[in-house]
CSV table of C-alpha atoms in Angstrom, one decimal:
chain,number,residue,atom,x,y,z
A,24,UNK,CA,5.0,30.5,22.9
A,25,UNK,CA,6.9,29.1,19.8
A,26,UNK,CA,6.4,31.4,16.6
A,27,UNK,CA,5.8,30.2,13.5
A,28,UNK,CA,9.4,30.8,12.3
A,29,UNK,CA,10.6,29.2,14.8
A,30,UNK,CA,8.8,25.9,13.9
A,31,UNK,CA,10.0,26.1,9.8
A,32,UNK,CA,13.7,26.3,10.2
A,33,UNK,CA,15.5,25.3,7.5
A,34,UNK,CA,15.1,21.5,6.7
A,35,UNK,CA,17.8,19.3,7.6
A,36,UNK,CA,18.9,16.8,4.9
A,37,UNK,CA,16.9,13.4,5.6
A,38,UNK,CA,20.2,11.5,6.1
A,39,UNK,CA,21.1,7.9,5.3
A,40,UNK,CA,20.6,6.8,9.3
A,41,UNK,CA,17.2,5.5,8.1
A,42,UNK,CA,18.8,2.2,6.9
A,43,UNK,CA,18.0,-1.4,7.2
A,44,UNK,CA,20.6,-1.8,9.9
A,45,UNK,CA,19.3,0.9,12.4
A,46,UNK,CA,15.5,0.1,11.7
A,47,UNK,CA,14.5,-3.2,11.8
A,48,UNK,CA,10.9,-3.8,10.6
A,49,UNK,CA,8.4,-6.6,11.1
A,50,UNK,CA,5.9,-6.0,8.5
A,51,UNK,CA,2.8,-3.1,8.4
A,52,UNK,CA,-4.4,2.8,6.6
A,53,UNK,CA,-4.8,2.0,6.0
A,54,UNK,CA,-2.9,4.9,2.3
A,55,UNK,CA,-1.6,4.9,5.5
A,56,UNK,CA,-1.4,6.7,4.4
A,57,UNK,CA,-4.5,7.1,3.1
A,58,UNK,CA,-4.3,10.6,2.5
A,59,UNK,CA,-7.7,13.2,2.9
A,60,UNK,CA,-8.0,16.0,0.6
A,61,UNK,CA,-7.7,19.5,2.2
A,62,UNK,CA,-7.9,21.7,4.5
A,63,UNK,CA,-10.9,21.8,6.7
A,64,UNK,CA,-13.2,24.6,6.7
A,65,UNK,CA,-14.3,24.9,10.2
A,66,UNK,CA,-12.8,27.9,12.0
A,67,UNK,CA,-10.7,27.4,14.6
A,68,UNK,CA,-10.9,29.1,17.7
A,69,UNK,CA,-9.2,28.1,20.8
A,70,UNK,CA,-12.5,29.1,23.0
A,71,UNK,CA,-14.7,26.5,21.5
A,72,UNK,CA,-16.1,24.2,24.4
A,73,UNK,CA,-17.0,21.6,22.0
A,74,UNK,CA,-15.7,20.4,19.1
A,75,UNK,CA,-17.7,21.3,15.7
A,76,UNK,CA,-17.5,17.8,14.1
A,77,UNK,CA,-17.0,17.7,10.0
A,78,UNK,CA,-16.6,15.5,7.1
A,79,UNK,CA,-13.2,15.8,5.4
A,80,UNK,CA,-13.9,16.9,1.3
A,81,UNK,CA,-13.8,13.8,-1.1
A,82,UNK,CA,-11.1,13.9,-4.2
A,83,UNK,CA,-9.4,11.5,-6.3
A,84,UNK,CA,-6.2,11.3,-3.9
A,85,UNK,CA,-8.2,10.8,-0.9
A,86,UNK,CA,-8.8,8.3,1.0
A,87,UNK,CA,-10.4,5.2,-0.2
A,88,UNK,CA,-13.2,3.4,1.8
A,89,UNK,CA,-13.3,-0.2,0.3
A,90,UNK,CA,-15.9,-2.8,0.2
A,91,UNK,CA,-14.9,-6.1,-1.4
A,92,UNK,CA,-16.7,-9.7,-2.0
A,93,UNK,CA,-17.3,-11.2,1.0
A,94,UNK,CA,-18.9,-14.3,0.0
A,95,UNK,CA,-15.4,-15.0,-2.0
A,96,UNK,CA,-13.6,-14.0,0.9
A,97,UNK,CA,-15.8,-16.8,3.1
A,98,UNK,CA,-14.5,-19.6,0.3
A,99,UNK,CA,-10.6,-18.3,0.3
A,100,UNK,CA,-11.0,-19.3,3.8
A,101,UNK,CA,-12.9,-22.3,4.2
A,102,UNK,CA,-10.2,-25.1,5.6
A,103,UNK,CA,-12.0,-27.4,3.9
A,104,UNK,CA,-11.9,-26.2,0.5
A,105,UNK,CA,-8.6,-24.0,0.8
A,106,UNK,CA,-5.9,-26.8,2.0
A,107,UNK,CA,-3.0,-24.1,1.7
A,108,UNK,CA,-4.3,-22.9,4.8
A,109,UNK,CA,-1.6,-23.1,7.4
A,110,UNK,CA,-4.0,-23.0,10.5
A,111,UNK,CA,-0.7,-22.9,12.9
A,112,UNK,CA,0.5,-20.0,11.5
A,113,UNK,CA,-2.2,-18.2,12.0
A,114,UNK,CA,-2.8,-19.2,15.5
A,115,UNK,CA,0.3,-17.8,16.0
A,116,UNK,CA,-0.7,-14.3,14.7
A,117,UNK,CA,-3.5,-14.7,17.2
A,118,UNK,CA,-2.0,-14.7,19.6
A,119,UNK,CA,0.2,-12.1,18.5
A,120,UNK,CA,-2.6,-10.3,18.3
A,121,UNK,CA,-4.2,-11.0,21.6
A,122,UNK,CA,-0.9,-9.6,23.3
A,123,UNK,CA,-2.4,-6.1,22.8
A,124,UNK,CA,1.0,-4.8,23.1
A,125,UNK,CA,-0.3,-1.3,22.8
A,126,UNK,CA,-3.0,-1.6,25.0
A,127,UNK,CA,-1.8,1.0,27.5
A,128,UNK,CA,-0.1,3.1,25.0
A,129,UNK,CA,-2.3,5.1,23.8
A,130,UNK,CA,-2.4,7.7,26.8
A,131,UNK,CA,-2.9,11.3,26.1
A,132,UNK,CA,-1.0,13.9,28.7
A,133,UNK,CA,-1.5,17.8,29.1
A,134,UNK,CA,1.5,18.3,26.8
A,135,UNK,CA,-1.1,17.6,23.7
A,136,UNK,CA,-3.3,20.7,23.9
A,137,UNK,CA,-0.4,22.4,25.4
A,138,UNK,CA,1.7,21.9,21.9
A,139,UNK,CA,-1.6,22.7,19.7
A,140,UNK,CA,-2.0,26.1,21.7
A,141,UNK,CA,1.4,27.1,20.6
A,142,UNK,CA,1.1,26.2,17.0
A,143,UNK,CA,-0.8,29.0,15.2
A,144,UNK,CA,-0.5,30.3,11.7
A,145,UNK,CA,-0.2,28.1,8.5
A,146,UNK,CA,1.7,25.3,10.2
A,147,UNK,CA,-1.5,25.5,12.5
A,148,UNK,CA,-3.5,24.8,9.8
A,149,UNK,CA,-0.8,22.2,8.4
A,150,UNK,CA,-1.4,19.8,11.5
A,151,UNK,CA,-5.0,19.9,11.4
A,152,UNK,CA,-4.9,18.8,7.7
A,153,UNK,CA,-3.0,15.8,8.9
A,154,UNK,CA,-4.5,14.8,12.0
A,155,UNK,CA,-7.6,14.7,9.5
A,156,UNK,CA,-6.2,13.0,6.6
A,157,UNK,CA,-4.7,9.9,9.2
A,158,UNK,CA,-7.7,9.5,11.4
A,159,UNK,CA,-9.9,9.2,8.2
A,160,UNK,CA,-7.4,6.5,6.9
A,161,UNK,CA,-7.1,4.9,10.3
A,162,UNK,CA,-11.2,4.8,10.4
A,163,UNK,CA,-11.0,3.7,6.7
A,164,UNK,CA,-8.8,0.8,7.8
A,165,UNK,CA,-11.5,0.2,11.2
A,166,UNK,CA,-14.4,-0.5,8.9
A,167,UNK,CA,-13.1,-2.9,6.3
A,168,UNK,CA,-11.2,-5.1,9.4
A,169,UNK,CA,-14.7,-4.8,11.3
A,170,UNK,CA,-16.7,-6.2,8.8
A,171,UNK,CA,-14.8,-9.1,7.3
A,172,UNK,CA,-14.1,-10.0,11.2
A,173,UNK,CA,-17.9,-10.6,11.5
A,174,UNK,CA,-18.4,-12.1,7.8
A,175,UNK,CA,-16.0,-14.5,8.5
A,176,UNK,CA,-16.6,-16.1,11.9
A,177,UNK,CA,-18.4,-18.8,10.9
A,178,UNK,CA,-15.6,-19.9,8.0
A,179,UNK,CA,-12.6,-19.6,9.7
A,180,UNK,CA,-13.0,-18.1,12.9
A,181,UNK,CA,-9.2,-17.7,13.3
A,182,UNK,CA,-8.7,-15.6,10.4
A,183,UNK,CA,-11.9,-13.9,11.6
A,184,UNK,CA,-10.7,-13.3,15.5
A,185,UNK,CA,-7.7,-12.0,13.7
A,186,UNK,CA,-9.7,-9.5,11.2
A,187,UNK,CA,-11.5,-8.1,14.4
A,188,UNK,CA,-8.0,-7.2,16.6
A,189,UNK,CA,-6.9,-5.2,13.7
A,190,UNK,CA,-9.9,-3.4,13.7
A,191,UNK,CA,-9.6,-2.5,17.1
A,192,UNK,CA,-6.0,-1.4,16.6
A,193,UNK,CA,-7.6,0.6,13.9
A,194,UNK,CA,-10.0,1.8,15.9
A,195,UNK,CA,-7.8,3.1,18.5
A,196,UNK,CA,-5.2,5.0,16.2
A,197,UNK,CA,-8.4,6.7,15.0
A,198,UNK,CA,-9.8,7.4,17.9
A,199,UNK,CA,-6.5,8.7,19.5
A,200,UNK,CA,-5.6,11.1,16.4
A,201,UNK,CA,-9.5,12.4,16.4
A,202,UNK,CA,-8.6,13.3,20.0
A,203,UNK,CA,-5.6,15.3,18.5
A,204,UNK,CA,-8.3,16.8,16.6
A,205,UNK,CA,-10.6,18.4,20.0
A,206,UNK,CA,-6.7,20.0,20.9
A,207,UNK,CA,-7.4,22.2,18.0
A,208,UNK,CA,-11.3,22.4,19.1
A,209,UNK,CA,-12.7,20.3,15.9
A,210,UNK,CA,-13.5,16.8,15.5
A,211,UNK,CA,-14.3,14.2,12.4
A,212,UNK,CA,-17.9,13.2,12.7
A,213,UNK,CA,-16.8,9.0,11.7
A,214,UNK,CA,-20.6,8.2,11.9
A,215,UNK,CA,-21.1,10.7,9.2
A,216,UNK,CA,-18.5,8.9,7.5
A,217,UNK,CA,-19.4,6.0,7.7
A,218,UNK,CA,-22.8,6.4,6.0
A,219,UNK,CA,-21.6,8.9,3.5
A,220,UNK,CA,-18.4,8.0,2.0
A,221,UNK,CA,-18.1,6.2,-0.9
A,222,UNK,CA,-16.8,3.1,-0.9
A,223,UNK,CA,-14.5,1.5,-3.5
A,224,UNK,CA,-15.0,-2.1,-4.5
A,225,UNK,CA,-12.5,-4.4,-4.5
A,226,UNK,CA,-12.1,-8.2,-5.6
A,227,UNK,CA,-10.2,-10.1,-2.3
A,228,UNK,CA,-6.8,-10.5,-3.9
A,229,UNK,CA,-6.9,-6.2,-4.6
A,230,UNK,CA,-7.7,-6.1,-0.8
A,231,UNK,CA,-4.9,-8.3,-0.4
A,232,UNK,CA,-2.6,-6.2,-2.4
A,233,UNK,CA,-3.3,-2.4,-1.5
A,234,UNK,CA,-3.8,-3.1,2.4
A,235,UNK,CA,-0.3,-4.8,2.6
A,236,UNK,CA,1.0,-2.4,1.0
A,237,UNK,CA,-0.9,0.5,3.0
A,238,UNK,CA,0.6,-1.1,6.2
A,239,UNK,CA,3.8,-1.9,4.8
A,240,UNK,CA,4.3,2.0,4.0
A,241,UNK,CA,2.8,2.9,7.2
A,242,UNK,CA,5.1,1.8,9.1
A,243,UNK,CA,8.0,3.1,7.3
A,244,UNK,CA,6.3,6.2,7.5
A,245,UNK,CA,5.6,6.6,11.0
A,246,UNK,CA,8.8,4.8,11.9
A,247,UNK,CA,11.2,7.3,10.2
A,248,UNK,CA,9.3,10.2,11.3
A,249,UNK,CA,10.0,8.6,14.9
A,250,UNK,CA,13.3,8.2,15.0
A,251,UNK,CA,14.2,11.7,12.9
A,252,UNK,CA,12.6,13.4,15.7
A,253,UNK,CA,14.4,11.7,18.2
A,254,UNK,CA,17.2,12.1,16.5
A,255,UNK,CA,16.3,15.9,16.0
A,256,UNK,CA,13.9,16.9,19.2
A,257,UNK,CA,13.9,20.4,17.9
A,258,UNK,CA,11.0,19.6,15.5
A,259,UNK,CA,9.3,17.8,18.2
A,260,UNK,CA,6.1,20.3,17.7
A,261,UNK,CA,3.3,18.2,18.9
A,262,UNK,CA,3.7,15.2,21.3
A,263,UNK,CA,1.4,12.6,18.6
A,264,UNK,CA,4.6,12.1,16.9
A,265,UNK,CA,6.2,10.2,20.7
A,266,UNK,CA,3.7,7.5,20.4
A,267,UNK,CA,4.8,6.2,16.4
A,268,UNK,CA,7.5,4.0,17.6
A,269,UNK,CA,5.1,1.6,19.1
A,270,UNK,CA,2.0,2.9,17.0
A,271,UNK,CA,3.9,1.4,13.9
A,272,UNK,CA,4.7,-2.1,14.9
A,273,UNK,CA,0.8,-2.4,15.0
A,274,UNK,CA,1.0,-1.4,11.4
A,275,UNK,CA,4.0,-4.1,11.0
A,276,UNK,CA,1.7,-7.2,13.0
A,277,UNK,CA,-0.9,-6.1,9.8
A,278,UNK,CA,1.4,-6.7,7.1
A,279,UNK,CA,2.6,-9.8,8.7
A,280,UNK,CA,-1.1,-10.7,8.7
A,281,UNK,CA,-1.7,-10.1,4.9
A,282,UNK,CA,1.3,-11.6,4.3
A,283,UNK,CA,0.3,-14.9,5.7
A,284,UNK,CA,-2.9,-14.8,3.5
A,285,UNK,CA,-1.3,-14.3,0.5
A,286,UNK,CA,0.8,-17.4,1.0
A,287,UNK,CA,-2.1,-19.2,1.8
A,288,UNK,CA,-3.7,-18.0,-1.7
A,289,UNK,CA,0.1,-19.1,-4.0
A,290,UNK,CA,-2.8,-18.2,-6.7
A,291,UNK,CA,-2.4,-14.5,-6.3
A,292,UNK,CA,1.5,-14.6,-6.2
A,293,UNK,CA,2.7,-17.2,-8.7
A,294,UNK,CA,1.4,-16.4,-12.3
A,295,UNK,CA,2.2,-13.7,-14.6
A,296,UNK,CA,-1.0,-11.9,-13.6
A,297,UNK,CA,0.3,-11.4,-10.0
A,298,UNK,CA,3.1,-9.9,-11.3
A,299,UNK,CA,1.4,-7.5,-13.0
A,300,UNK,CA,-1.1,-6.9,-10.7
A,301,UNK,CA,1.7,-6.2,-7.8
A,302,UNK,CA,3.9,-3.9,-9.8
A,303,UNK,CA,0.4,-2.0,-10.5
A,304,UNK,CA,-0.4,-1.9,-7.0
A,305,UNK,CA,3.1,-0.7,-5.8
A,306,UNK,CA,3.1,2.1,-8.7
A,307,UNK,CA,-0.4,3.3,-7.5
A,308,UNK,CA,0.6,3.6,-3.4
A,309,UNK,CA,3.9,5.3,-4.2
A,310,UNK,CA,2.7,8.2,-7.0
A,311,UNK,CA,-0.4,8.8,-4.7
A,312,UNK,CA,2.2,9.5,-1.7
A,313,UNK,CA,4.8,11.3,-3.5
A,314,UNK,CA,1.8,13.4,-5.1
A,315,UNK,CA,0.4,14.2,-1.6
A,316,UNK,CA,3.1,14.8,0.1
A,317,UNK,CA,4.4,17.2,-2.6
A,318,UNK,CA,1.4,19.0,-2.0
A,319,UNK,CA,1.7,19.5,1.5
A,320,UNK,CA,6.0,20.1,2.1
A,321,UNK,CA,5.1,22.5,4.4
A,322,UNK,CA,4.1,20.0,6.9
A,323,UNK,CA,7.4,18.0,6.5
A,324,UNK,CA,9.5,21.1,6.5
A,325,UNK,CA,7.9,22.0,10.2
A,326,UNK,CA,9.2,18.6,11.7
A,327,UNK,CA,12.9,19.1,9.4
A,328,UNK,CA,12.2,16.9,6.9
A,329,UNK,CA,13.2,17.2,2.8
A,330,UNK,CA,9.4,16.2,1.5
A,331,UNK,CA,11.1,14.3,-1.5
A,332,UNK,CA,13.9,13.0,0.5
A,333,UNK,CA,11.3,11.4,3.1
A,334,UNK,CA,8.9,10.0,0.8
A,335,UNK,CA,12.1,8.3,-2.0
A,336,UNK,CA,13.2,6.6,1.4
A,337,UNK,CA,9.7,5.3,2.5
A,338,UNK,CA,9.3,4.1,-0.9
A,339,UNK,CA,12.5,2.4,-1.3
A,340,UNK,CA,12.6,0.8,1.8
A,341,UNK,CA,8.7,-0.5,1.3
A,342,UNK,CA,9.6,-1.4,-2.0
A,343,UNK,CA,12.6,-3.8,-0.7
A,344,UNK,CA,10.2,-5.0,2.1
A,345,UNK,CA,7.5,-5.8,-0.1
A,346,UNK,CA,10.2,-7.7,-2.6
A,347,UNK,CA,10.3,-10.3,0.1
A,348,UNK,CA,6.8,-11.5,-1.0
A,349,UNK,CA,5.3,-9.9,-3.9
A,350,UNK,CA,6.4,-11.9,-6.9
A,351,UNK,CA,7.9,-8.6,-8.7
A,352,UNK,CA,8.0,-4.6,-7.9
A,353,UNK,CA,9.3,-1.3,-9.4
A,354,UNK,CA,12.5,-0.6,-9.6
A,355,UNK,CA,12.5,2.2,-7.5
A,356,UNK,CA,16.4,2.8,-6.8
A,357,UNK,CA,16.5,3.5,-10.8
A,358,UNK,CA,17.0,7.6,-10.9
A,359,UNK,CA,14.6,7.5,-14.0
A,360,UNK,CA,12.1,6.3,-11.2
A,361,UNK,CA,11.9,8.9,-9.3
A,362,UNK,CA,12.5,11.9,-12.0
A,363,UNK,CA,9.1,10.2,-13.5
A,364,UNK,CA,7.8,11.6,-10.1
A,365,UNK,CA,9.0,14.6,-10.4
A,366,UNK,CA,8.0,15.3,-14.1
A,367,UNK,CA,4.0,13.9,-12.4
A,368,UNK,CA,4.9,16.8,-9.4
A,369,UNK,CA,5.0,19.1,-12.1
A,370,UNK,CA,1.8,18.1,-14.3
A,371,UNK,CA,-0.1,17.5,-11.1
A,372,UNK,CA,0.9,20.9,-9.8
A,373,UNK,CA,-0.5,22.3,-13.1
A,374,UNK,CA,-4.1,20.5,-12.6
A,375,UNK,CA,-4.6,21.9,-9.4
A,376,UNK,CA,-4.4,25.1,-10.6
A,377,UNK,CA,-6.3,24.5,-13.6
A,378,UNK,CA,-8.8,23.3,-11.1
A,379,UNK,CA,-8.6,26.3,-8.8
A,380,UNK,CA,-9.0,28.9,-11.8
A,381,UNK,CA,-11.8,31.3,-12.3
A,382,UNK,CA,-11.8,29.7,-16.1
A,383,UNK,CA,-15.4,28.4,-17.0
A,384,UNK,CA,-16.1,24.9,-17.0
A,385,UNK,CA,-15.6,24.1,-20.2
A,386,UNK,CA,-12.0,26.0,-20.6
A,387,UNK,CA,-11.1,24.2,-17.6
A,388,UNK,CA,-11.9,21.0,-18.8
A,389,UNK,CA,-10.1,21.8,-22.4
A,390,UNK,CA,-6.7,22.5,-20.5
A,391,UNK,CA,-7.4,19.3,-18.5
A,392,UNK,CA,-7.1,16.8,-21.6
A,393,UNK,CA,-3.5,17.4,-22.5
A,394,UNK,CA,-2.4,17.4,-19.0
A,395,UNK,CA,-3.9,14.1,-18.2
A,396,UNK,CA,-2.8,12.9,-21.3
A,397,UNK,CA,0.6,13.9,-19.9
A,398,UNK,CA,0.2,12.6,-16.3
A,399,UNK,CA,-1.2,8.8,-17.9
A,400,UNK,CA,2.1,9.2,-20.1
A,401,UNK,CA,4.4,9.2,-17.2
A,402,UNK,CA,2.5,6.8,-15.1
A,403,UNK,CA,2.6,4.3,-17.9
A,404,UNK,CA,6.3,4.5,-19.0
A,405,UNK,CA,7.2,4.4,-14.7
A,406,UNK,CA,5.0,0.8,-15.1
A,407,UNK,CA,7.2,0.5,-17.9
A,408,UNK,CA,10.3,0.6,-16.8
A,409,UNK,CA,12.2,-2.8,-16.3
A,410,UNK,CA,11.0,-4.2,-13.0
A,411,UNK,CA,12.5,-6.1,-10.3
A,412,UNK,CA,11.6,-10.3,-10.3
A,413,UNK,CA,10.9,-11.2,-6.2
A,414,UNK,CA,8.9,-12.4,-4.0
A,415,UNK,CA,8.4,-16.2,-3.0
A,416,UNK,CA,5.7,-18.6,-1.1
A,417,UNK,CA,8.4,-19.9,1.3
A,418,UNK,CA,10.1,-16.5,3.2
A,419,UNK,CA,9.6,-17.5,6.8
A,420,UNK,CA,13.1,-17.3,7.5
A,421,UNK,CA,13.7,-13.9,6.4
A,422,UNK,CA,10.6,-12.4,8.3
A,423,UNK,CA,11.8,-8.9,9.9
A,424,UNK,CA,11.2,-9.3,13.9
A,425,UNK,CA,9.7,-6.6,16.1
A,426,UNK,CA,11.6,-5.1,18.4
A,427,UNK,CA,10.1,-3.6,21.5
């Protein structure tokens, strides 16, 4: 049985072998990493014959269940109202689609409970945290694809075929990752979810925006995770982490997706608004990462990994990505960048503590005002900051292929 000390060696520098040359992206949730709060309260035993099923806790960096306006959505994709809609490029990503690459991927072997039998302790607890955090982003992702698919049928039936395939892809990550879950003998309850959760309302071209993106940094996330453990088999803890390679081109065949619907809407890409609007929604994706992820090193120590390391390298390589089409992005290879997300780290560090103090309400609350005043600082001089002019209607050519 491997001890817990065994699993946290010392973390090995996240070297510069992640590069554009050595992984080749196609495009990519849903914040993918959508990230869940906490830690789950259900005890874990190893004799449980079933499963308890829970409801992960709700908080501001959780993730987001989003409802939008459908009846806009039907008239962005009307062919007869929207002529920028390039029907042959989308019956391409159809039948990308209807390939189902995947299909047979998703096969679990004995080595799953095997692994979570040997992981006890904190890093235990570590891997339940985010088997829960990705199957509720996954199921997030499952619900929003679901529903436009059926809204949309009668419009474009295409874009709606299209809609209802990436639901299924989401609906099989989930599913697979709330199996990981019953190896640890728990289990999300996603009808409980699904009628309980709050959902977040946003107009079509937000969609458009923060689900790119959330694919976009899915796949760098699952991708470089993937090939450091290949690289680095040691950390190879639990067998989920075997399946990314081809789990994150589903996340790519997404993007490529969203992609195609923003050029087919030059609207949300070509005015001073978008530009705005995209360095906003680039800003929000990376500081909710980096914030969770800083909260949770422990976890990316386990597999070898530098949390900050990781997480400036998924950002900088979704942030040169996303340049390819958004018409203008952070400049996130400026050092100032990322000792903003430090100096957030820090103030974010101190509001959780605030918020797990004995203090009254009303102290706590007091001590909260000057460090959100703090936090909004930083987040508004990093939106700030010079940015990066990109992005452009016409890329084709410079599409990243899969590579299977």
């Amino acid at each position: 049985m491997a001890s817990e000390m065994s699993l946290l060696k010392p973390v090995s520098k996240f070297c510069p072998k992640f590069s554009p040359n050595t992984i080749k992206p196609n495009s990519p949730s849903h914040f993918t990493f959508k990230v869940s709060s906490s830690a789950t309260t259900t005890p874990i035993t190893t004799k449980a014959k079933k499963a308890p099923k829970q409801a992960p806790k709700e908080t501001l960096l959780a993730p987001r269940f989003y409802t939008t306006d459908f009846d806009e959505m039907e008239t962005l994709f009307n062919t007869e109202i929207n002529k920028n809609l390039n029907e042959a490029e989308f019956e391409a990503l159809l039948q990308e689609f209807k390939t189902d690459y995947n299909q047979t991927h998703f096969v679990r072997n004995k080595e799953f409970k095997e692994a979570a039998d040997k992981l006890q302790g904190p890093l235990r607890q570590i891997f339940v945290e985010f088997l829960e955090r990705s199957c509720t982003a996954e199921f997030s992702g499952f619900l929003l694809y679901k529903e436009l698919g059926r809204r949309l049928k009668k419009t474009n039936p295409v874009v709606a075929e299209i809609f209802s395939l990436m639901s299924r892809d989401e609906a099989r990550h989930a599913g697979f990752l709330n199996k990981g879950l019953s190896d640890f003998n728990l289990a999300l309850d996603l009808g409980f979810l699904t009628k309980a959760r709050k959902y977040t309302f946003f107009k079509p071209k937000f969609i458009f925006y923060a689900t790119y993106l959330s694919e976009k940094i899915g796949y760098w996330r699952y991708i470089s995770i993937y090939r450091h453990l290949k690289a680095n088999p040691e950390y190879q803890c639990y067998p989920i982490f075997k399946y990314f390679e081809n789990w994150c081109q589903d996340e790519n065949r997404h993007g490529d997706f969203f992609s195609a619907l923003m050029k087919a809407q030059p609207q949300f890409l070509n005015d001073w608004k978008a530009k705005l609007w995209s360095r906003f929604f680039c800003l929000s994706v990376y500081v909710t990462m980096y914030l969770n992820d800083c909260q949770r090193t422990a976890f990316y120590e386990g597999i070898g990994l530098d949390t900050k390391e990781f997480d400036m390298h998924v950002i900088i390589e979704t942030n040169r990505t996303t340049a390819r089409i958004f018409p203008a992005v952070p400049d996130v290879e400026n050092p100032e960048f990322k000792r903003k997300l430090d100096r957030m780290v820090v103030i974010n560090n101190k509001l959780i503590a605030v918020n797990e103090s004995d203090d009254i309400p009303l102290v706590k609350n007091l001590k909260r005002i000057p460090l959100g005043a703090a936090l909004a600082s930083e987040l508004l001089a990093a939106y700030l900051m010079p940015p990066i002019e990109s992005g452009s209607v016409d890329f084709a050519e410079f599409e990243p292929q899969v590579v299977y």
